[in-house]
Amino acid sequence: MDLNPLFAPDSIAVIGASQNPQKVGGMPVNLLKQLGFAGRIYPVNPAASQVQGLKSYPVIADLPEPADLAIVAVPAAGVDSAIEQLIAQGTRSAVVLSSGFAEMGLQGAQVQARLAGRAREGGMALLGPNCLGIMSLRRNLFATFSPAPLAGVPNTGSVAIVSQSGAFGAYAYSLARKAGLGLSHWITTGNEASVSVADMISWLADDAETQVILAYIEGTRDGLALQRALAKARAAGKPVIVTKVGRTMAGARAAMSHTASLSGEDAVYQAVFDSTGAIRARTVDEMFRLGQAFSTGPLPRGNRLAIVTVSGGVGTLMADTASDEGLALPTLPASTGDALRTRIPFCATDNPIDITGQFTADLPVFGMAAHGAATCGEYDAVTIFVAAALASKFLSPAIIQMIRETMAAAPQMPITLSGIADEATRRELLEAGCLVYEEPTHAVETMAAKARWATYRAENLPQPRTLAPAAEVLNEADALAFLAEHGVAPAPHQVAHSADEAVAAWRALGGQAVLKIVSADLLHKSDVGGVRVGLRSETEVREAYDAILESVSRLAPQARRQGVLVARKLDPLAEVMLGARFDPVFGTVMVLGQGGVAVELHARTAVLMAPTSEARVRTCLEEFGILKLLGGWRGRPIVDAQPLVDTVVRFGELAAALGPRLAMLEINPLMVTAEGVAAADAVVSFKDL
């Protein structure tokens, strides 16, 4: 689908054009005329020879040429006919403002589906219906019925806004103008009959005018397309800041009723964002802060932050935030610290670097601290708290000059300022590449977000392969063999078909073993007495073997019994749980969490897209405390975590390779011992497509 005609038309037809500039069909004509669209405008209205001073045409067939873009503003019942006529004339893009489609229920959804199908057949890029339209700022293109542009047009810049919600889009447009955020394009997608948010993000990833993308998402019907689009933007070096609503059940229901999208599970959306490098903004304020941040100044090269402050208390607050956000705070080099203390003996020169309020009596010390932190080589970013100094007519010019000098000395060093500043000062510093925030923690959070994005860009995900297993449910022994075949080692085990074989296996495994029923029909073996542990003698093994078969026969007579698994009892230092399923919207999703019975007691799990990266796995294991356990916590042996990380990554690769054939893939627990990593229990089943 070629989306370029939507954004660079030389001619625009307005179907349903109105003489009244306040109506849905009148506002686009009004905006295009008033705000300088340089191309040709063709109003279509059978009841008027002129519309707002322009020649009007009674029907689409009378237009002097096929319009590059059509704005459709007729009632829903007339949209089908309008699209059919436009396709016949050769128009290749349309923005359908009309409502009354999928958002109205099943009948409307069916009409919308027919409309989308006809647009695809006719080679037309159709945006909407039920959308507020689009704007392209450099071309003065305003294909919308929102009156917001009449109150003022934002600066032309490199940030694009794409929103499923028209009302949110109009609000975002006004906020961008107020904040001085330079826009390249403004896009609302509405019901997404044909063109989706994912399509628009993909197009913007190729757009030379756009460097940062702000996306408002309520749901998606094609999660794989969304993942591809976000990954494409990351590969192009373009951060995508996403506000995704519908995190709660109530929010999901509201989003569904609004745009007729599928909200889906929020944890899966978060996994999509994590795996593709999209940055989630929880509030509108955060969305715009990050949009401004990513379009201003360089990215940090790493996560080492210097905090320069005139207040010890605020410096501590900023340091706490930095720690929460995963930023490192290395100490200022001694030579730089010694020089500062010669000027202000009681300043703190660790990090935060507190030059105290006394700097107002010796202003050059501010420049020394900022310049020293930016050029010493120990930091990847600098954030500075100046309290109310920027509001002082005496202090502000000198501070601004010293900031400019510091930025000139370290042009690749991102610098943010926190303090009270008037709008003129804020804009002056912003134009120089320095962000200014009143809230000190926002300055730190911004640096953390930019540092994470730099890390996301460097991640390499394994390329998925394809497996086509038989359509069946595997018993545990076959499941463990299947996992072993694909690089996930099982605990040492044998399958016994008699008490004598069980005893022989118990001896071979060192007299430390667990007995479990082998049955493809039993997911929770312990519920039917199918597990025995703590066996210390041959007699106990024989009794356990017989007891397992008797209990399962009595409590689950329908279950197939395929022997008894005799597995070595392991002494784990840590246990994790791994699970995977195929999501019809997003593809293969995996869950990593604490293992054993702990997974049912503590909801310490993370949802990841499969395949996943080593970096993502390490982050999760760190959050769960698993890496700490393996690092010698409280006198425990120190065990290399890399085999565990590798096993989790291989599990994700296997799950992704199974794709839609995957019904269930689970290991619980995956045990980490001093000897290595082993799957102690597994469930594997496939679907027949």
XYZ file of C-alpha atoms in Angstrom, residues 99 186 318 386 460 481 555 557:
8
model
C -18.649 7.925 11.363
C -0.200 14.656 12.585
C 17.614 13.142 42.007
C 19.787 25.423 39.580
C 20.123 -8.233 18.622
C 13.460 -35.668 25.221
C -8.371 -41.144 40.903
C -8.955 -44.107 35.610
